[in-house]
Coordinates of C-alpha atoms in Angstrom, one line a residue:
X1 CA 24.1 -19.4 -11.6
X2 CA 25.4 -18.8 -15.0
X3 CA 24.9 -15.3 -16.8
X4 CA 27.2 -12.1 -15.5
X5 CA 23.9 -9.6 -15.8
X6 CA 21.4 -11.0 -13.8
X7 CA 18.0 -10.7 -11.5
X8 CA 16.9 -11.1 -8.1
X9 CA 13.7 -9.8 -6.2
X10 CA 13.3 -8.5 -2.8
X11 CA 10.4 -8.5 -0.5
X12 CA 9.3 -8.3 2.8
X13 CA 6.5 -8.1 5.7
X14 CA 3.9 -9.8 3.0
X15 CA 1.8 -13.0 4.7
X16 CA -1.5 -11.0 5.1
X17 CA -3.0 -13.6 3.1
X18 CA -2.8 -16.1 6.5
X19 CA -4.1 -13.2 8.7
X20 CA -8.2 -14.0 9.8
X21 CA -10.0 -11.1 7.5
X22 CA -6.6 -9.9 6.2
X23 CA -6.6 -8.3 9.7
X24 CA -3.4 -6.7 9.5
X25 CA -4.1 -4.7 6.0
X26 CA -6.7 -2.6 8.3
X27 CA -5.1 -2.2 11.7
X28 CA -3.8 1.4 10.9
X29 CA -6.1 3.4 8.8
X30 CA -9.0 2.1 10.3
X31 CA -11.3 4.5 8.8
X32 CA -11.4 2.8 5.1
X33 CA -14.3 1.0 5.0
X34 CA -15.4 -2.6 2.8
X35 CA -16.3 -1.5 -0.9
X36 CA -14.1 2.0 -0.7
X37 CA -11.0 1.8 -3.2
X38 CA -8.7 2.4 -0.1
X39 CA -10.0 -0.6 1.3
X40 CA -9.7 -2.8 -1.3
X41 CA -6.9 -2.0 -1.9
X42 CA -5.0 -2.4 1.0
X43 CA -7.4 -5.8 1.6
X44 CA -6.1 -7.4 -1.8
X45 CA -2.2 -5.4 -1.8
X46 CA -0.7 -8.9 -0.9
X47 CA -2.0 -10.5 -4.4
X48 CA -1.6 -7.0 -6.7
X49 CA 2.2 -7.8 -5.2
X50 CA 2.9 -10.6 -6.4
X51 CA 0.8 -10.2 -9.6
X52 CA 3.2 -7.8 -10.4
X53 CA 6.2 -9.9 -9.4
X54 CA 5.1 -12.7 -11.7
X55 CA 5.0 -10.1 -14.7
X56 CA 8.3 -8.7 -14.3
X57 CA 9.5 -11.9 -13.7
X58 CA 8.1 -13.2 -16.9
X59 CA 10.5 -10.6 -18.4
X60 CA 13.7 -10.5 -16.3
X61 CA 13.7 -14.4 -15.2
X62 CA 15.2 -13.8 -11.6
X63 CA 17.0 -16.5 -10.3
X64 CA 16.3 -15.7 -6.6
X65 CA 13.5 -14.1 -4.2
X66 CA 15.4 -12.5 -1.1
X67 CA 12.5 -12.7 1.7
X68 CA 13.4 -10.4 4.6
X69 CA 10.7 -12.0 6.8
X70 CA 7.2 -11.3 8.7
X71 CA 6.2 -14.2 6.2
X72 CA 2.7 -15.0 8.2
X73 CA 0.4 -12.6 10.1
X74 CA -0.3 -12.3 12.9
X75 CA 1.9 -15.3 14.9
X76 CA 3.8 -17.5 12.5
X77 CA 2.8 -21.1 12.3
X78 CA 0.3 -21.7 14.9
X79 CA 1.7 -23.6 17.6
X80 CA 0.2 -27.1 18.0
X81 CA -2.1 -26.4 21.0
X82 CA -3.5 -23.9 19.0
X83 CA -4.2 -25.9 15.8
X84 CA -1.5 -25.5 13.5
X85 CA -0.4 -28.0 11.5
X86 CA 3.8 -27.5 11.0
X87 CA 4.7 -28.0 8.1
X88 CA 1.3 -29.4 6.8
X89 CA -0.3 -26.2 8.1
X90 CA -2.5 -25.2 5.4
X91 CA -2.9 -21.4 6.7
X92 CA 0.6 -20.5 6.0
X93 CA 2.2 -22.5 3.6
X94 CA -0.6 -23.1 1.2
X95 CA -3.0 -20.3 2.0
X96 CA -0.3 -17.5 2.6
X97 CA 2.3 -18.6 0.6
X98 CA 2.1 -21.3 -2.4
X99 CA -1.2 -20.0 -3.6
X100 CA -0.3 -16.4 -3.7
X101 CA 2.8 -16.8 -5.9
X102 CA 2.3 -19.1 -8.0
X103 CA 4.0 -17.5 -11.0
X104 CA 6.0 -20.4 -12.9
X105 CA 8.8 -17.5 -13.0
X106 CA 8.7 -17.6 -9.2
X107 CA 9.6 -20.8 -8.7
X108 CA 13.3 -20.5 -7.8
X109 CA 14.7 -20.4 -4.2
X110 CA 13.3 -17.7 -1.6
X111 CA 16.3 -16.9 0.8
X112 CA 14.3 -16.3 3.8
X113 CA 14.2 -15.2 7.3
X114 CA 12.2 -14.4 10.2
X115 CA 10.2 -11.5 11.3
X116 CA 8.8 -10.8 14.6
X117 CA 5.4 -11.8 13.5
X118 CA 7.0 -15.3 12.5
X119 CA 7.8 -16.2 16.3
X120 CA 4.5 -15.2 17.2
X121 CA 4.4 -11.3 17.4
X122 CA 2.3 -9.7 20.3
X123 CA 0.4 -13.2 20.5
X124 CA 1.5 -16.9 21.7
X125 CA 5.4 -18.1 20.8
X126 CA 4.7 -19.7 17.0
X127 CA 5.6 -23.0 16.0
X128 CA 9.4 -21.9 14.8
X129 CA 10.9 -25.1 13.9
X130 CA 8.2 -25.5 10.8
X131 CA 9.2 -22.7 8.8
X132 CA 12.8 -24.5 9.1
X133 CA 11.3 -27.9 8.3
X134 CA 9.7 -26.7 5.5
X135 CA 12.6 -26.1 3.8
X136 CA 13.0 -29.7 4.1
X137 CA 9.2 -30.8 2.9
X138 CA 10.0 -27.9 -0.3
X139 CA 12.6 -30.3 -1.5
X140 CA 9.9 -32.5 -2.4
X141 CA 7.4 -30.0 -3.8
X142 CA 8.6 -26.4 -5.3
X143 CA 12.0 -26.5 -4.0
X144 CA 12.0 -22.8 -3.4
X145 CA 11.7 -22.3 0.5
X146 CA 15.3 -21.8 1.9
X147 CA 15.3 -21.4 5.6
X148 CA 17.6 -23.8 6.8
X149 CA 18.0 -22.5 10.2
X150 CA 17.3 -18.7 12.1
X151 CA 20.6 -17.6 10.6
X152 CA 23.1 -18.4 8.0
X153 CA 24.6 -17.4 4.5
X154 CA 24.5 -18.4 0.9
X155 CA 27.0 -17.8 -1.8
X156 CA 26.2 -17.5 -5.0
X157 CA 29.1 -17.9 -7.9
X158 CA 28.0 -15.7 -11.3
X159 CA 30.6 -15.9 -14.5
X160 CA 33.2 -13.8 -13.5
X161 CA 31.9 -12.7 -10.2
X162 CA 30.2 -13.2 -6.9
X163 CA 28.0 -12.5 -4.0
X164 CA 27.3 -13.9 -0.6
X165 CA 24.4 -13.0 1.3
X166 CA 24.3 -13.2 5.0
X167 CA 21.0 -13.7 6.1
X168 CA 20.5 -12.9 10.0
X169 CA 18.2 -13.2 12.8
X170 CA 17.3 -9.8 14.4
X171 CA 14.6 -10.5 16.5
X172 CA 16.4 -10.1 19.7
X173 CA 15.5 -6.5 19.5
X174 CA 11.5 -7.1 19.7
X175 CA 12.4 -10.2 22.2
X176 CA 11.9 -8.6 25.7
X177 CA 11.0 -4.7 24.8
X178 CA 8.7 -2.8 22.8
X179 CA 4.8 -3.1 22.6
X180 CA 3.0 -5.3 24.9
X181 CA 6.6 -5.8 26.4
X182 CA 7.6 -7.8 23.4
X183 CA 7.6 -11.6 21.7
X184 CA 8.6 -13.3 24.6
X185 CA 5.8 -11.4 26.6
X186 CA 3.1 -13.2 24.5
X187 CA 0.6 -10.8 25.7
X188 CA -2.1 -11.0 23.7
X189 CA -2.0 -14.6 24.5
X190 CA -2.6 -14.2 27.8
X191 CA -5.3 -11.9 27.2
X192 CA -7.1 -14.6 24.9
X193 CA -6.4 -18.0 26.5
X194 CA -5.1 -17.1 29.8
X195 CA -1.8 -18.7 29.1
X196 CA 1.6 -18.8 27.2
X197 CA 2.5 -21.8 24.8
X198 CA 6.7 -20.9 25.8
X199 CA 7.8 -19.8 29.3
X200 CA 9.2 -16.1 28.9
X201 CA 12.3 -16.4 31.1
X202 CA 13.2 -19.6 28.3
X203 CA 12.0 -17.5 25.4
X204 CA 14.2 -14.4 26.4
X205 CA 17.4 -17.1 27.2
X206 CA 17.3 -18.1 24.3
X207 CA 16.8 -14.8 22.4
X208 CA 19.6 -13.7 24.4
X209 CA 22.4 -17.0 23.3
X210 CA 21.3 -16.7 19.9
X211 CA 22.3 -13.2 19.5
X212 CA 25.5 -13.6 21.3
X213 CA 26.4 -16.8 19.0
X214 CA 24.9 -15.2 16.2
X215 CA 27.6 -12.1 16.1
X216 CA 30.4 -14.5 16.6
X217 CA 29.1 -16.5 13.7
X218 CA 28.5 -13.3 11.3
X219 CA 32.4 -11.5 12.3
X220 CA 33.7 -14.6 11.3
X221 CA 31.9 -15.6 8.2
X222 CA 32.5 -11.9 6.8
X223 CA 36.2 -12.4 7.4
X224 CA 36.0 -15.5 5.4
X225 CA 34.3 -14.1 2.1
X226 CA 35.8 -14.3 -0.6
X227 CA 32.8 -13.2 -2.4
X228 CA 33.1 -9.4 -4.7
X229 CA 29.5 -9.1 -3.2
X230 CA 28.5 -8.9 0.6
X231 CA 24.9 -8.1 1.6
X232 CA 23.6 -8.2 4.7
X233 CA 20.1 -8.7 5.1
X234 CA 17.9 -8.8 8.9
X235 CA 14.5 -8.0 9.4
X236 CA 14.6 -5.0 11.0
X237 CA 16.5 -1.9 10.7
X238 CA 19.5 -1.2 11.9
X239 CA 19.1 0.1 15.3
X240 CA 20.4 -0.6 18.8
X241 CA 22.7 -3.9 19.2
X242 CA 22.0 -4.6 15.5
X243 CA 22.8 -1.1 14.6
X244 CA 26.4 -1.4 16.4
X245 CA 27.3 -5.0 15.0
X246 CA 25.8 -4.2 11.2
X247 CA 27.8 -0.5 11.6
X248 CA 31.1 -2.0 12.8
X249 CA 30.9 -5.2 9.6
X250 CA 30.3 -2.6 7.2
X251 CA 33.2 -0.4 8.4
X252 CA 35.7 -3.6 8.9
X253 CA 34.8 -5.9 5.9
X254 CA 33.0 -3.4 3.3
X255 CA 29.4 -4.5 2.7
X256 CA 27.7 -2.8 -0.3
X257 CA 24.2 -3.4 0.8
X258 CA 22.1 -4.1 3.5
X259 CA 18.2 -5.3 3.6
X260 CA 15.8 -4.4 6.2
X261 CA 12.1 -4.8 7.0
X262 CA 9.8 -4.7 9.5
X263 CA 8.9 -0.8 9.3
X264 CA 5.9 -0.9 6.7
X265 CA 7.1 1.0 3.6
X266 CA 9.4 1.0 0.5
X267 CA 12.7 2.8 1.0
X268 CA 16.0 3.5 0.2
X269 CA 19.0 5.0 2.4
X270 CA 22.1 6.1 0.3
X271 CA 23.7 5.2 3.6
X272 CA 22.3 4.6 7.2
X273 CA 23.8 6.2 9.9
X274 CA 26.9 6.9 7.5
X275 CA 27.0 3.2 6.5
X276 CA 26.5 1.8 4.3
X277 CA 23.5 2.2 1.3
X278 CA 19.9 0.4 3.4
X279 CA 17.3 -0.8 1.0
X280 CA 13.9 -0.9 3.1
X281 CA 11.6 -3.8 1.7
X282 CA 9.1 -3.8 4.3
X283 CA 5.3 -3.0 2.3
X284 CA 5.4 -6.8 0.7
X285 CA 1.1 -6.7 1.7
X286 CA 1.2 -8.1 4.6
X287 CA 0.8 -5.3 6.9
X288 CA -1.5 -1.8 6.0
X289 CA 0.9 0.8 5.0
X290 CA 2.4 3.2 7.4
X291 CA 5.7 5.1 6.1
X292 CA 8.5 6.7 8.6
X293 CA 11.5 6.8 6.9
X294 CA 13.5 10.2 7.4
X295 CA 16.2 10.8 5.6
X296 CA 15.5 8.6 3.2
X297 CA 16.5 8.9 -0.5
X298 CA 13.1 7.9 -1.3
X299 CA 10.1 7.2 1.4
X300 CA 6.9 5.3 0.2
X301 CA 3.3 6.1 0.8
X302 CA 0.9 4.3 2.9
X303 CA -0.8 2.8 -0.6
X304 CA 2.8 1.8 -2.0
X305 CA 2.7 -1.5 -1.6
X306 CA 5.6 -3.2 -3.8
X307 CA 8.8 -5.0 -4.3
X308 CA 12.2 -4.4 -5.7
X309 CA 14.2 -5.9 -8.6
X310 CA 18.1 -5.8 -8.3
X311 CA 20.3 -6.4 -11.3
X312 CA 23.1 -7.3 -10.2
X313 CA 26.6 -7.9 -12.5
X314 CA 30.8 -7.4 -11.8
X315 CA 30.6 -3.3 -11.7
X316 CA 27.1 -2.8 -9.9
X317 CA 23.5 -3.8 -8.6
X318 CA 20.6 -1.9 -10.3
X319 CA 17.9 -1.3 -8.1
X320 CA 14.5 -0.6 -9.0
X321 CA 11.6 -0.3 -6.5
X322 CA 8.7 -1.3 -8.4
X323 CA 5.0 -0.3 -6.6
X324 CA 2.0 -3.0 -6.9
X325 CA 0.2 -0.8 -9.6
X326 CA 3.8 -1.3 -12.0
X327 CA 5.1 2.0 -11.8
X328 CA 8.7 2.8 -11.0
X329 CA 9.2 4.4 -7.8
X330 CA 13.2 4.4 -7.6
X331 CA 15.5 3.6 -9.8
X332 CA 19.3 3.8 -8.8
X333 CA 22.7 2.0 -8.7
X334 CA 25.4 1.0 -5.9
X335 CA 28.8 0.5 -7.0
X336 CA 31.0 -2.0 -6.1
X337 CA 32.8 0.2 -3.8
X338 CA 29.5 0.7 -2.0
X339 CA 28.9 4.2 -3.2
X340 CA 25.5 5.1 -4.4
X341 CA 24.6 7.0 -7.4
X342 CA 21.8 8.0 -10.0
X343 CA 23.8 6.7 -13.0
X344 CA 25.2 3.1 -13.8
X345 CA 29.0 2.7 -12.5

């Protein structure tokens, strides 16, 4: 990419375009009803998002979109049985994805991951391989969708400088605990059609050999970098097993950033858990607002729905939280040392 002072966006937890009734903008705050502002608001936060992208992209021209995942609400890409369509499916892709941003300024490559919701969520196992495939289909249409596989990285040479972006599966951690008992659980799909569409005990194996490959994988490919930037980016925050392996990179290898999801707000961490600085992208409008971020250096509220702009050049990355309404609700700076502060380094 050639320039030395340049653009990208981040965003996550935003398909609630490809939810039935943009379901998943009303789950929480239930009490809103159709015609209020609140509800219309949360009901159309998706578009007012990337609205609002396309304008500021008009101006800054970024050359990326980082996507830190729960792309489509509520189970992915529908398996087959189920009447999805791979990578054809006109729910997801078109419906939930290509008509939404449509801005000719958002047509560069979306680095993108998965989200719990994207292997299904609390509902049947999702058809994974499309949203990998599509990356393939893309080639021939927008060539924009970068997912090549559940995990991997992407360097990026600047003039002068550059930055490598390791983009990572979490999911393990929703795999076999949490509500309903997890993905692999497929609960609500039992409840519905009195079956599963992926046996558990395969669906937690393979959650399980994925994980274990996938922190070989990331040790190594940190040790290799060569890159002046190193950002990690995973769907969820940092806790648990991800917690320990993103804690123990940082302290080893000297990330600068890492990108989470998942949790349903806007936020930024001058540094999680004394690591390193966390930027929380996870109110993308694809799921109703619900903040919890303590600690936080800034926390949105359950209407922020929004997206963040990172300059990014040889001394620092400039972020800037922007809500869906255009105002400016952060605006600070990480060094290249990884230290966070208010004014450029």
């Amino acid at each position: 990419v050639h320039g030395n002072n340049l653009h990208f966006f981040a965003i996550g937890d935003w398909g609630g375009a490809s939810c039935p009734g943009h379901a998943s903008m009303h789950y929480v705050h239930r009490q809103y009803l159709p015609g209020s502002e609140r509800y219309e608001l949360d009901d159309n936060a998706q578009s007012l998002v990337a609205d609002r992208m396309g304008t500021l992209a008009s101006q800054v021209k970024p050359f990326m979109v980082l996507n830190a995942g729960d792309n489509f609400y509520w189970g992915g890409v529908f398996h087959e049985s189920l009447g999805g369509q791979d990578v054809h499916d006109p729910v997801t892709f078109a419906q939930g994805f290509e008509d939404i941003y449509n801005h000719e300024d958002l047509m560069v490559p979306w680095l993108s991951i998965m989200g719990n919701h994207d292997y299904g969520g609390d509902g049947c196992f999702a058809n994974v391989r499309a949203q990998f495939d599509y990356t393939i289909r893309d080639l021939l249409h927008n060539d924009r969708w970068k997912m090549p596989s559940p995990y991997y990285k992407h360097r990026i040479n600047f003039d002068g400088f550059s930055a490598e972006f390791f983009m990572l599966d979490t999911n393990v951690e929703d795999s076999n605990s949490g509500r309903h008992g997890g993905i692999c659980a497929q609960e609500i799909c039992h409840e519905v059609f009195d079956r599963e569409t992926t046996p558990r005990a395969e669906c937690v194996q393979w959650f399980r050999s994925m994980w274990q490959a996938e922190q070989t994988w990331l040790r190594s490919a940190v040790a290799e970098s060569t890159a002046d930037w190193k950002i990690l980016v995973g769907h969820h925050k940092p806790h648990g097993p991800v917690g320990h392996l993103y804690e123990s990179i940082v302290e080893e290898f000297g990330i600068q950033l890492m990108v989470g999801s998942h949790t349903h707000e806007m936020a930024f961490y001058d540094s999680w858990h004394r690591s390193a600085p966390l930027l929380v992208v996870g109110a993308g409008g694809g799921a109703q607002g619900a903040p919890g971020c303590g600690g936080a250096r800034y926390c949105s509220e359950p209407t922020g729905y929004g997206f963040v702009d990172l300059g990014i050049n040889e001394k620092q990355l400039e972020i800037t939280i922007h809500n869906h309404d255009g105002e400016v609700a952060l605006h600070h700076y990480i060094c290249m040392n990884g230290q966070p502060q208010e004014t450029p380094c």
